[in-house]
Coordinates of C-alpha atoms in Angstrom, one line a residue:
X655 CA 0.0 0.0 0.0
X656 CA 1.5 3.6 -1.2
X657 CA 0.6 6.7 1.3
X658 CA 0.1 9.8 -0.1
X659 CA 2.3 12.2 1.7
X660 CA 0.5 15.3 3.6
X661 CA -0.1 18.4 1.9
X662 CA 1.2 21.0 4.1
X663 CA 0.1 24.5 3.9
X664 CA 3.4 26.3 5.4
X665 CA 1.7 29.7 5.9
X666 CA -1.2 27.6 8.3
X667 CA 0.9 28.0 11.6
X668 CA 1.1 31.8 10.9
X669 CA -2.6 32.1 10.0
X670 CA -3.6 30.1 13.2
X671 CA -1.1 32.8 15.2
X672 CA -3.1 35.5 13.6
X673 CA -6.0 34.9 14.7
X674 CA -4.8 34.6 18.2
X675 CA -3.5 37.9 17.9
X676 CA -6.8 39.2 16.3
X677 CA -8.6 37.2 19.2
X678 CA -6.1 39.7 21.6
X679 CA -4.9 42.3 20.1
X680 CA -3.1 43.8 23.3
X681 CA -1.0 40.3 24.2
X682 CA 2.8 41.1 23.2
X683 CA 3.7 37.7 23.7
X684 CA 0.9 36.6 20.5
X685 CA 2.8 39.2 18.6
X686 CA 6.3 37.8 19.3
X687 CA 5.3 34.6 18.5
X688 CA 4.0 35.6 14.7
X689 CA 7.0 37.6 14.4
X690 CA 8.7 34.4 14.9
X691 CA 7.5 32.2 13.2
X692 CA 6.5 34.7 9.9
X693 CA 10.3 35.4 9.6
X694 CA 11.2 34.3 5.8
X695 CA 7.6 35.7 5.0
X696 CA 8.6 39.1 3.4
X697 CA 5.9 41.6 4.0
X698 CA 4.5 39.5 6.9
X699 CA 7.7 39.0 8.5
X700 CA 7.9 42.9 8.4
X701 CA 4.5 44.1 9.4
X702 CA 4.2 41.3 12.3
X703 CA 7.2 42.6 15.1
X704 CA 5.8 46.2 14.2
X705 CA 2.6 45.5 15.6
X706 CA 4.2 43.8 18.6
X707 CA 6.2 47.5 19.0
X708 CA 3.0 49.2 18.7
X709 CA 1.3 47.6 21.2
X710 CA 4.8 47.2 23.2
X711 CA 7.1 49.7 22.3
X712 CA 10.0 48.1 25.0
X713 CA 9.6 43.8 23.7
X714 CA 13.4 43.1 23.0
X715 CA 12.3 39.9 20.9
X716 CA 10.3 42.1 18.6
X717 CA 13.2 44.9 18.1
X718 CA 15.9 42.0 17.4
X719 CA 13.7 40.1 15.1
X720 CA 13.0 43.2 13.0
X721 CA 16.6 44.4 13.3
X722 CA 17.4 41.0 11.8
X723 CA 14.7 41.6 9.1
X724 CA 15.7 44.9 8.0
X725 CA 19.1 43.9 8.1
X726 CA 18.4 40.6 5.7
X727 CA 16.7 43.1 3.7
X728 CA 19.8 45.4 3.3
X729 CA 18.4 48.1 5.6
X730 CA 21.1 47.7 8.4
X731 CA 21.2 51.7 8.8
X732 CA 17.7 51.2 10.0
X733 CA 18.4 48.6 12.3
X734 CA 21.4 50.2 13.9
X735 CA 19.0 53.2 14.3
X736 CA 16.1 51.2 16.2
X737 CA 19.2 49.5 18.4
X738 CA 20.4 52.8 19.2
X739 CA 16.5 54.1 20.5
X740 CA 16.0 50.4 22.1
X741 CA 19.8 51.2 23.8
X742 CA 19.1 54.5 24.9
X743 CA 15.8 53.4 27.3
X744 CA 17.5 49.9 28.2
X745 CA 21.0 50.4 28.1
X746 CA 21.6 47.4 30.3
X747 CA 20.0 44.8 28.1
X748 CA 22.6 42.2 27.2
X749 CA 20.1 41.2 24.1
X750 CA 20.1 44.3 22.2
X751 CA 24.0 44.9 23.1
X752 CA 24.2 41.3 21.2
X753 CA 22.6 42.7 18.7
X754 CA 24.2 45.5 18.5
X755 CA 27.5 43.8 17.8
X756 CA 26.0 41.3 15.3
X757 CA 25.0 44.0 13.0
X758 CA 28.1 45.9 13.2
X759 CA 29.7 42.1 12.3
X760 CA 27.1 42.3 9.1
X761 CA 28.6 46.2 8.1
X762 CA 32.4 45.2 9.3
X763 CA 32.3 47.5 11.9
X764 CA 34.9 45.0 14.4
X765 CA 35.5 47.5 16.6
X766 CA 32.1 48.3 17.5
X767 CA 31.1 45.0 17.1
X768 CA 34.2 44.0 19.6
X769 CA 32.9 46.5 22.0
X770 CA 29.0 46.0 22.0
X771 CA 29.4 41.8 22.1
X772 CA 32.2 42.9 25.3
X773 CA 28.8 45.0 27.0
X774 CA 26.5 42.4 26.5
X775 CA 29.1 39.4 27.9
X776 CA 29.8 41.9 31.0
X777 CA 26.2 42.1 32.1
X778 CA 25.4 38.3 30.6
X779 CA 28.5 36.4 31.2
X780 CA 27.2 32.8 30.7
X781 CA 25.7 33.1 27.4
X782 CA 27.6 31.0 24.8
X783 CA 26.4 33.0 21.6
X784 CA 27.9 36.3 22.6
X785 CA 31.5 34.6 23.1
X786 CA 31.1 32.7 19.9
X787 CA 30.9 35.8 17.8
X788 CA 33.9 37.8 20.2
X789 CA 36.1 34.8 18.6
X790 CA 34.4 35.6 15.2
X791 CA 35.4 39.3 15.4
X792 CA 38.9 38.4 16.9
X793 CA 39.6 35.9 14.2
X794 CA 38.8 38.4 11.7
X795 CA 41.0 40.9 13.2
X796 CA 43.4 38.7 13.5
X797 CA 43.8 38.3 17.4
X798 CA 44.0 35.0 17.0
X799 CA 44.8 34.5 20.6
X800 CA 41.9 36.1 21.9
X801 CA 39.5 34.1 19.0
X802 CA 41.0 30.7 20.6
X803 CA 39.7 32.1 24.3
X804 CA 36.3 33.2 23.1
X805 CA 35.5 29.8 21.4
X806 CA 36.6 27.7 24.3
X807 CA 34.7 29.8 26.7
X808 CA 32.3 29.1 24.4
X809 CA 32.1 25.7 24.2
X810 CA 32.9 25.6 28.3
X811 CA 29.3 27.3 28.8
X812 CA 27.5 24.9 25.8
X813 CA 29.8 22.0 25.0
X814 CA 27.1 20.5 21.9
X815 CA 28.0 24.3 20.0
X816 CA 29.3 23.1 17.1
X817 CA 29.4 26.5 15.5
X818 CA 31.8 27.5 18.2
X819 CA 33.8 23.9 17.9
X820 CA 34.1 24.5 14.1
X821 CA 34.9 28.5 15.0
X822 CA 37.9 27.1 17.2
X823 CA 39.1 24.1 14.7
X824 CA 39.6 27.1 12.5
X825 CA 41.4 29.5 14.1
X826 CA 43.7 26.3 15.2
X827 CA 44.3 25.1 12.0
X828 CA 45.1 29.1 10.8
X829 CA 47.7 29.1 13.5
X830 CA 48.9 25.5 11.9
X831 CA 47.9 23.5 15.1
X832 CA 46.7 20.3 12.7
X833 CA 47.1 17.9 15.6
X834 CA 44.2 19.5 17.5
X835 CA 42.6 21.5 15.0
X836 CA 41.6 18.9 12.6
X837 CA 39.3 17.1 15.2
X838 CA 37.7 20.7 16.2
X839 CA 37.3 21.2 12.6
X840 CA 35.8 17.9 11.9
X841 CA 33.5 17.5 14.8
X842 CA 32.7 21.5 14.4
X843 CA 31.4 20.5 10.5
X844 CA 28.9 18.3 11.4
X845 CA 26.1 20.9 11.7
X846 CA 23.0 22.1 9.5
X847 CA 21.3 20.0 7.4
X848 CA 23.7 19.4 4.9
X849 CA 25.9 18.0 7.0
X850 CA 24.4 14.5 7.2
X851 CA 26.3 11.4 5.5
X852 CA 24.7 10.6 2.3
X853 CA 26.1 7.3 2.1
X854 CA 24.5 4.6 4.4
X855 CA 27.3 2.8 5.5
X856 CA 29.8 2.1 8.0
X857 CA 32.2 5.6 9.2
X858 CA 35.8 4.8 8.2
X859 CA 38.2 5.1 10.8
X860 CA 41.4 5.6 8.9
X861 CA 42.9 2.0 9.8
X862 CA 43.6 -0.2 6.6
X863 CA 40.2 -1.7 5.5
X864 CA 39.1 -5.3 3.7
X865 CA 37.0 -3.7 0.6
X866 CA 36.1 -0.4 -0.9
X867 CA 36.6 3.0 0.6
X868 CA 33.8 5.4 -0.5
X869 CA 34.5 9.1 -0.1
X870 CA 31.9 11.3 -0.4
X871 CA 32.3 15.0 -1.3
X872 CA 31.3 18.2 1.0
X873 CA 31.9 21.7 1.6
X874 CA 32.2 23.6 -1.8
X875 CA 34.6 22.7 -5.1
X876 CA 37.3 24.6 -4.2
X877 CA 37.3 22.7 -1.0
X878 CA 36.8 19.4 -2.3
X879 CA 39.6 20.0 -4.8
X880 CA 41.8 20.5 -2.0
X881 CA 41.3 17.7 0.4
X882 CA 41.2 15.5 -2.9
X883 CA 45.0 15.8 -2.8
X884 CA 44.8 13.4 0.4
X885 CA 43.1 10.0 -1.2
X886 CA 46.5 9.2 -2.4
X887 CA 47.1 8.2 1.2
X888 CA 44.0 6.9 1.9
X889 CA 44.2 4.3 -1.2
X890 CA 47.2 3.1 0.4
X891 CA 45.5 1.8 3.4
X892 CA 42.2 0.3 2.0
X893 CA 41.4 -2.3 -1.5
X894 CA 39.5 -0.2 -3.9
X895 CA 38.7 3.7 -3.2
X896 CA 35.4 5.4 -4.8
X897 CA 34.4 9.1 -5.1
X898 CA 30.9 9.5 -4.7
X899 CA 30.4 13.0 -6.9
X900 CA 27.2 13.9 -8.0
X901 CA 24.5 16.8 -8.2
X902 CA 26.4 20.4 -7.0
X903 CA 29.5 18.7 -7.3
X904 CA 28.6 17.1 -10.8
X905 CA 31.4 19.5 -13.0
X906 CA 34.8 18.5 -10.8
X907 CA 34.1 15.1 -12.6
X908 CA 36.4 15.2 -15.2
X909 CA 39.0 16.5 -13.4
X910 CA 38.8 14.2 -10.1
X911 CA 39.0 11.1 -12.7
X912 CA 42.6 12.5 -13.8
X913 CA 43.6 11.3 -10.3
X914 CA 45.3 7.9 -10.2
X915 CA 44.4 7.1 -6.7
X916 CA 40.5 6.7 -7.8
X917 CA 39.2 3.8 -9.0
X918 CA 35.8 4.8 -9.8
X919 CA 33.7 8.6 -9.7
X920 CA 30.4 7.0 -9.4
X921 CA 26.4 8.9 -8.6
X922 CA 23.1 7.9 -8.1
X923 CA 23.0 6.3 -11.6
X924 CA 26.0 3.9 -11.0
X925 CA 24.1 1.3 -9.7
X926 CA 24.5 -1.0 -6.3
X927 CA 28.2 -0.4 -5.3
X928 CA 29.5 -3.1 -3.0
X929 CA 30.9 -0.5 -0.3
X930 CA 33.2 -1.4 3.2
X931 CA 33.3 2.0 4.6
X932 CA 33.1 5.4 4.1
X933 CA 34.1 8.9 5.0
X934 CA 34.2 12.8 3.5
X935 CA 36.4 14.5 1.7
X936 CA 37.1 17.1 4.3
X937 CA 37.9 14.5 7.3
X938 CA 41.0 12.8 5.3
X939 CA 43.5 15.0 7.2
X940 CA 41.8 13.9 10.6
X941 CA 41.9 10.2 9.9
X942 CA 45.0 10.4 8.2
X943 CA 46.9 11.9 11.3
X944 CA 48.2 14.3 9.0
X945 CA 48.6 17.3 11.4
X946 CA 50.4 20.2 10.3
X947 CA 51.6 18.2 7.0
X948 CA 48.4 18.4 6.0
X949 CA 49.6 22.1 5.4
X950 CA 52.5 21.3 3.1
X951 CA 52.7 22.6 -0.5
X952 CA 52.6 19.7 -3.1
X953 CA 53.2 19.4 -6.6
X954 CA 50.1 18.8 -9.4
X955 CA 48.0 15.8 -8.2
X956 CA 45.4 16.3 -11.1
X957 CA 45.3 17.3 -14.6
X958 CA 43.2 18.1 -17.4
X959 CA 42.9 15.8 -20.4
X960 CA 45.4 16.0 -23.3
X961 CA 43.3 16.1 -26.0
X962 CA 41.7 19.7 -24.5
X963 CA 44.7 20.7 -24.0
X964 CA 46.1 20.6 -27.2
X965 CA 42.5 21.7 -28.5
X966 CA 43.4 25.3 -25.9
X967 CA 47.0 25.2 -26.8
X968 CA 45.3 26.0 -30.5
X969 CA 43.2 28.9 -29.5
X970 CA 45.8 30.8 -27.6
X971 CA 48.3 30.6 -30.1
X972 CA 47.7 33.9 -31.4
X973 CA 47.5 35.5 -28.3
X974 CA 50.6 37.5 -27.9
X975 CA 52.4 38.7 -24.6
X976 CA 51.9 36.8 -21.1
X977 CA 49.3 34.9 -20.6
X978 CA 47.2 35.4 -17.3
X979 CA 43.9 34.4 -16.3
X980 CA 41.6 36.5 -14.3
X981 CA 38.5 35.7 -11.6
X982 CA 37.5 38.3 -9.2
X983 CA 34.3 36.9 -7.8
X984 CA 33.3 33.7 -5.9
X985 CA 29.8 32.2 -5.8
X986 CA 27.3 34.4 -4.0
X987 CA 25.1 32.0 -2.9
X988 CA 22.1 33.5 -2.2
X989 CA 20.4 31.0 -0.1
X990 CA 22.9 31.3 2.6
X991 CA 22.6 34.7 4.0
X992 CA 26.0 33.9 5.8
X993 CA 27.5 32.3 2.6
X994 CA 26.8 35.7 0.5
X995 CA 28.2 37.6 3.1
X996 CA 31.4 36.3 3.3
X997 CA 31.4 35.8 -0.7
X998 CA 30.9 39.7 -0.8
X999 CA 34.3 39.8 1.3
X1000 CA 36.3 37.7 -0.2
X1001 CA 35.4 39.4 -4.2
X1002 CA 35.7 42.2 -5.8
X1003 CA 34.3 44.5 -8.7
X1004 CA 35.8 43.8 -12.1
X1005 CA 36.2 47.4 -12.4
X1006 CA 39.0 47.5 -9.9
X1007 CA 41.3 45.4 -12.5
X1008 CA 41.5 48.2 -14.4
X1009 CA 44.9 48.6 -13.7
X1010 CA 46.3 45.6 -14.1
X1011 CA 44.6 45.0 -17.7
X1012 CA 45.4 47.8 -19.0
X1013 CA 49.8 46.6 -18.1
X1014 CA 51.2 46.3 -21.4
X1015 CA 52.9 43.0 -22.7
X1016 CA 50.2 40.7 -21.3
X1017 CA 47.1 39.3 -22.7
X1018 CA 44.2 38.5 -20.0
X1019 CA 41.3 35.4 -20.6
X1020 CA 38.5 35.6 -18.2
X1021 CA 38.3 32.8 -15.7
X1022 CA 35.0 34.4 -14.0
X1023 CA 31.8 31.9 -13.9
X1024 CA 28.5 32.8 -12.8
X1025 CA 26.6 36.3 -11.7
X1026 CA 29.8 37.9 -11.4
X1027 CA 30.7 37.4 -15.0
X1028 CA 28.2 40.0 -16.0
X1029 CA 30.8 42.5 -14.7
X1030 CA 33.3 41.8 -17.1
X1031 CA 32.0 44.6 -19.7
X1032 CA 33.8 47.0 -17.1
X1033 CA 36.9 45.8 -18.3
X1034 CA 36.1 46.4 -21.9
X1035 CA 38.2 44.7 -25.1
X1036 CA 41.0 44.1 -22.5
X1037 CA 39.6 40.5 -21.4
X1038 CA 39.5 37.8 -24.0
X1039 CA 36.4 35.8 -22.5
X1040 CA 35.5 31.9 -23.7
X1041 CA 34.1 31.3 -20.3
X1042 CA 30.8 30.3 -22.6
X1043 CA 33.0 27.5 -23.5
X1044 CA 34.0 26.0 -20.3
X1045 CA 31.0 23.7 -18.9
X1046 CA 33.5 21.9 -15.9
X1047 CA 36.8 21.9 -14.6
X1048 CA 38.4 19.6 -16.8
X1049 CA 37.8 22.4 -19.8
X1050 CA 38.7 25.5 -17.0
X1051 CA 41.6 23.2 -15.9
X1052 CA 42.9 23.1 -19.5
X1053 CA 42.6 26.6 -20.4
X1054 CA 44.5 27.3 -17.5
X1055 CA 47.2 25.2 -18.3
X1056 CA 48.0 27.4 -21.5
X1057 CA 48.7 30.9 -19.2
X1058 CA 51.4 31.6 -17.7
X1059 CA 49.8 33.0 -14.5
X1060 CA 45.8 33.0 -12.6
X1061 CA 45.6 35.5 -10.5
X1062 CA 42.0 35.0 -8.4
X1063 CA 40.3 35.8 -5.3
X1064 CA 39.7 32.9 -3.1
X1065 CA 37.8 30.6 -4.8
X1066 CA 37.4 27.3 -6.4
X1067 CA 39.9 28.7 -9.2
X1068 CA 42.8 29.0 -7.3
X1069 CA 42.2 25.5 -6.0
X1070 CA 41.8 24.1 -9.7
X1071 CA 44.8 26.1 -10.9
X1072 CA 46.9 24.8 -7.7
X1073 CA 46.0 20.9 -8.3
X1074 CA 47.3 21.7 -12.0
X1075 CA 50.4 23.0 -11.1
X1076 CA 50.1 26.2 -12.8
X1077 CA 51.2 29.5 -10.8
X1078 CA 48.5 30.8 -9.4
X1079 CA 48.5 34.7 -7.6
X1080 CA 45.7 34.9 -4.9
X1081 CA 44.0 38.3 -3.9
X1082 CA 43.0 37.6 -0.1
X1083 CA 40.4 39.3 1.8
X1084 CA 42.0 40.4 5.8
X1085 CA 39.8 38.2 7.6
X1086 CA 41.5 35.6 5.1
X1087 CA 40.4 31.7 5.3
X1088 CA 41.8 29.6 7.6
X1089 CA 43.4 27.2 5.3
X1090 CA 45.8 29.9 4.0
X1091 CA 47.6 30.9 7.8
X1092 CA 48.2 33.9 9.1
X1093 CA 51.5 34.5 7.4
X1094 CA 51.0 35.5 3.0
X1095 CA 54.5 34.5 2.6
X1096 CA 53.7 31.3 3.6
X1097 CA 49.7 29.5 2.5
X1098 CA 51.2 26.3 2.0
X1099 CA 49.2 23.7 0.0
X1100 CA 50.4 24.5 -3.2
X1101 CA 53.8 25.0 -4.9
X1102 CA 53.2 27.9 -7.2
X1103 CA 50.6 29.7 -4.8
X1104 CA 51.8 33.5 -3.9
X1105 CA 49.3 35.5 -1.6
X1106 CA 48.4 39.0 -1.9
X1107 CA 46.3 39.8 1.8
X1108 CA 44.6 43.1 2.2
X1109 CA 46.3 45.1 5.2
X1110 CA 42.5 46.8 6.0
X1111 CA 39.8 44.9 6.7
X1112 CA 37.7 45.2 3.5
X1113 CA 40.3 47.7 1.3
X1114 CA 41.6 45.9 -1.6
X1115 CA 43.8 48.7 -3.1
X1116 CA 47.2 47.3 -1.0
X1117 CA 47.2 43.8 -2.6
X1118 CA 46.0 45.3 -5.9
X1119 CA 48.9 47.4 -5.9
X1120 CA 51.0 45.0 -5.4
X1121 CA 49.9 42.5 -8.2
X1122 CA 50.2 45.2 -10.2
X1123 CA 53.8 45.7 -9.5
X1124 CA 54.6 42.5 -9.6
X1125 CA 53.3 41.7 -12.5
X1126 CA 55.4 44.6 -14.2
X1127 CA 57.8 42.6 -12.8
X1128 CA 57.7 39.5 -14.6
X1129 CA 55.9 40.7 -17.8
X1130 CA 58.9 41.8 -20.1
X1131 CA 60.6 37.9 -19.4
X1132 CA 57.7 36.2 -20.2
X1133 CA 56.0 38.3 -23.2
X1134 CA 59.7 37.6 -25.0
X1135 CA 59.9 33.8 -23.7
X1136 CA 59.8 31.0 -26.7
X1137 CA 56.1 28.9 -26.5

C-alpha cells in the first residue's frame, strides 16, 4: 500500500497565530510569537514585530527580530538606528548589546562590534552565543589569541556548540595546530542540514580496510579539490577507493578522474556499489593523522585531459604577450545569508582590474563563472572571454594550463589552478580563510601559490597594488619567452 504524503500549507501556523493575535490584540507575547514564526515571510515578516512594537514599544524579541529583518533586507542603517532608541531606554539589556555587535559584524564594523558583544558578555557572562561571535570578530582581526579564548569559553558554557567547535578548529588550523585542529574542525562540520552522511554505511576510521573505501564529497569545489589531494594516502590503506560525486558537485568530474588514486567517480546512476566504509572529503586529514603536513605545498596531483589541452593550446596561439587568467568573484550563494556575506568579502568588482589589464605586454582570458561574469563589460576589449565554453573543470583546468599565470580571489579557481600546477597569484580578503595561515609569505598547499592579503579589513587597493607591481615585474621575461 503507497501513502500519499500530507499536503502542508506552510503559511497555516502563521494564519492560526493571527487569529490569536486578532482574538487579543493587546498580548505582546501573541505578537512575538507571529513575528517568529513569519520570519522568511517578506511583508508579513515585516509588518508582524511592528505590531508587537506598537502595542509594546520596549519587547526586545520584537526589536531583534526586526533588526534581523531589515538587516536581511539590506536596511542595516535602519536597524542600527532602532538598536540605538532600544539602547538609549534599556542600556543594560545584554540582548540588544548582542545585537548590537552582530550587526556591526554584518557592516564590518569589528571594533564596535568588539565592543557592543564585550557590553553584553559583561552584564550576561554565561551566554555561549555572545563569546562565539567575540572569537568571530577576533579571528577576523586577526587576534587570533583572543579568537582561541572566546571559542573555548564558548564551548565551556554549551559544549554541543558546534558552530563555536568549528569556530575554534579554524582558528587552530590558521595558527597551523593540525594535531588538535583537525578534530575541532571535523566535529565542528557536522552541523545544518547538509551536514548528514549521504552514504548509508559504516564511518571509516582511517585503519587499513578489507573492501572499498567510498569518499563522499562536501563543503564547496574549491574545497573538495583541496582535500582530494589526500586519497592518495588513503588508497594506500584500503582495496578499492570510490568518489561519490554527483549533483552540486557534478562538473569537478572530469577533473577528479585524472587522479590515479581513484578507481571509480560513481552517482546515483552507478548502480549498487559493493561498499566497506566510508568517509568525507574534508575528514582525510583527521583520519590520516596528518597534522600540520596536511599544510605542506605539493606538486600537481590532477590534470586536465590531453586532448583539450592541445584543443586550448590551439586557441591561444595567437595570443601575444603573457598569458594570465583572471576571476574576481566567488559564488554568491544567495540562499545562505552567511554564505553571501562572506562571498561579498572575499570578491571584488571587475572594475577595480582596471589597472592591471590595462599593463602592457600581457594578454588576459576571463576565468569568471557565474553572476559575477556580467561584470566583465567594465573591463572592456582588455579581457578575451571563452568562459561560454567551459562547462567543468576539466575544460577551465585546460585553459589554465595554457597561461602563464591566474591570478584569483579565493575561490574554487585558485584551488583548480593549484592541483594543476600552474602558478596561481591569490587576492586575499584580511579576515582571510583559515586554510591559508596567518603568514601570505607562507599559505602552504600548493607550490606555485603567492598571496596577496589586504592590510585593512575590506580595502583591496594594497594587494592590488601589489599584483600590479609584480606583475610589471615578470611581464617583459615572459612576453619575450619562446612557446
Amino acid at each position: 500500500m503507497t501513502t500519499k504524503p500530507l499536503a502542508v500549507d506552510a503559511r497555516a501556523p502563521l494564519r492560526a497565530l493571527g487569529d490569536a493575535v486578532g482574538r487579543t490584540p493587546g498580548d505582546a507575547d501573541a505578537h512575538g510569537a507571529l513575528a517568529q514564526a513569519a520570519s522568511g515571510h517578506d511583508a508579513a515578516a515585516e509588518a508582524t514585530p511592528r505590531r508587537a512594537l506598537a502595542v509594546a514599544a520596549g519587547d526586545v524579541a520584537a526589536i531583534c527580530k526586526l533588526c534581523d529583518i531589515l538587516a536581511q533586507s539590506s536596511r542595516g542603517d535602519e536597524a542600527t538606528a532602532l538598536l540605538a532608541r532600544a539602547l538609549h531606554d534599556a542600556p543594560d539589556d545584554a540582548s540588544l548589546w548582542f545585537k548590537r555587535g552582530h550587526l556591526a559584524m554584518l557592516r564590518g564594523d569589528l571594533d564596535d562590534a568588539r565592543g557592543a558583544l564585550e557590553r553584553s558578555a559583561a552584564i550576561l557572562p554565561r551566554y555561549a552565543p555572545t563569546h562565539q561571535n567575540l572569537g568571530l570578530v577576533a579571528e577576523w582581526s586577526g587576534r587570533l589569541g583572543d579568537a582561541e579564548r572566546h571559542f573555548r569559553r564558548a564551548l565551556a558554557l554549551a559544549p554541543d556548540n558546534l558552530d563555536a567547535r568549528f569556530g575554534l578548529g579554524t582558528v587552530l588550523l590558521k595558527q597551523r595546530r593540525g594535531d588538535e585542529g583537525w578534530r575541532y574542525y571535523v566535529e565542528g562540520g557536522r552541523r545544518g542540514p547538509g551536514a548528514m552522511r549521504r552514504i548509508p554505511a559504516r564511518p571509516w576510521d582511517g585503519t587499513p580496510l578489507v573492501g572499498a573505501l567510498l569518499v563522499d564529497l562536501d563543503q564547496g569545489l574549491g574545497d573538495v579539490l583541496q582535500f582530494i589531494r589526500f586519497v592518495r594516502e588513503a588508497r594506500a590503506r584500503v582495496e578499492r577507493l570510490l568518489v561519490f560525486c554527483d549533483d552540486y558537485f557534478a562538473p569537478l568530474k572530469p577533473l577528479l578522474a585524472s587522479s590515479t588514486a581513484i578507481d571509480g567517480i560513481v552517482d546515483r546512476g552507478s548502480g549498487a556499489q559493493r561498499i566497506a566504509a566510508t568517509c568525507v572529503a574534508s575528514e582525510l586529514p583527521l583520519l590520516l593523522n596528518k597534522g600540520d603536513a596536511a599544510f605542506d605545498a605539493t606538486g600537481p596531483y590532477l590534470a586536465p585531459p590531453p586532448a583539450r589541452v592541445r584543443h586550448w593550446a590551439e586557441r591561444l596561439a595567437p595570443l601575444r604577450g603573457m598569458r594570465v587568467g583572471l576571476c574576481w568573484g566567488g559564488n554568491p550563494r544567495p540562499g545562505s545569508t552567511d554564505a553571501a556575506r562572506l562571498d561579498a568579502r572575499r570578491s571584488l568588482p571587475a572594475h577595480a582590474l582596471r589597472e592591471i589589464v590595462a599593463l602592457p605586454g600581457a594578454t588576459f582570458a576571463s576565468l569568471q563563472k557565474g553572476s559575477a561574469r556580467a561584470e566583465s563589460a567594465a573591463l572592456g576589449d582588455a579581457l578575451v572571454d571563452w568562459t561560454d565554453e567551459l562547462g567543468d573543470f576539466a575544460e577551465t583546468a585546460a585553459l589554465m594550463a595554457n597561461l602563464d599565470l591566474v591570478v584569483s580571489v579565493d575561490t574554487s579557481v585558485v584551488h583548480a589552478a593549484g592541483a594543476i600546477g600552474v602558478p596561481v597569484w591569490m587576492l586575499d580578503r584580511f579576515d582571510n580563510c583559515w586554510r591559508w595561515g596567518s603568514d601570505a609569505a607562507r599559505p602552504g598547499w600548493y607550490g606555485g601559490l603567492r598571496v596577496f592579503r589586504q592590510t585593512t579589513f575590506g580595502d583591496w587597493t594594497a594587494p592590488l597594488a601589489e599584483v600590479a607591481a609584480a606583475l610589471r615585474s615578470v611581464i617583459p621575461a615572459k612576453a619575450s619567452a619562446p612557446r
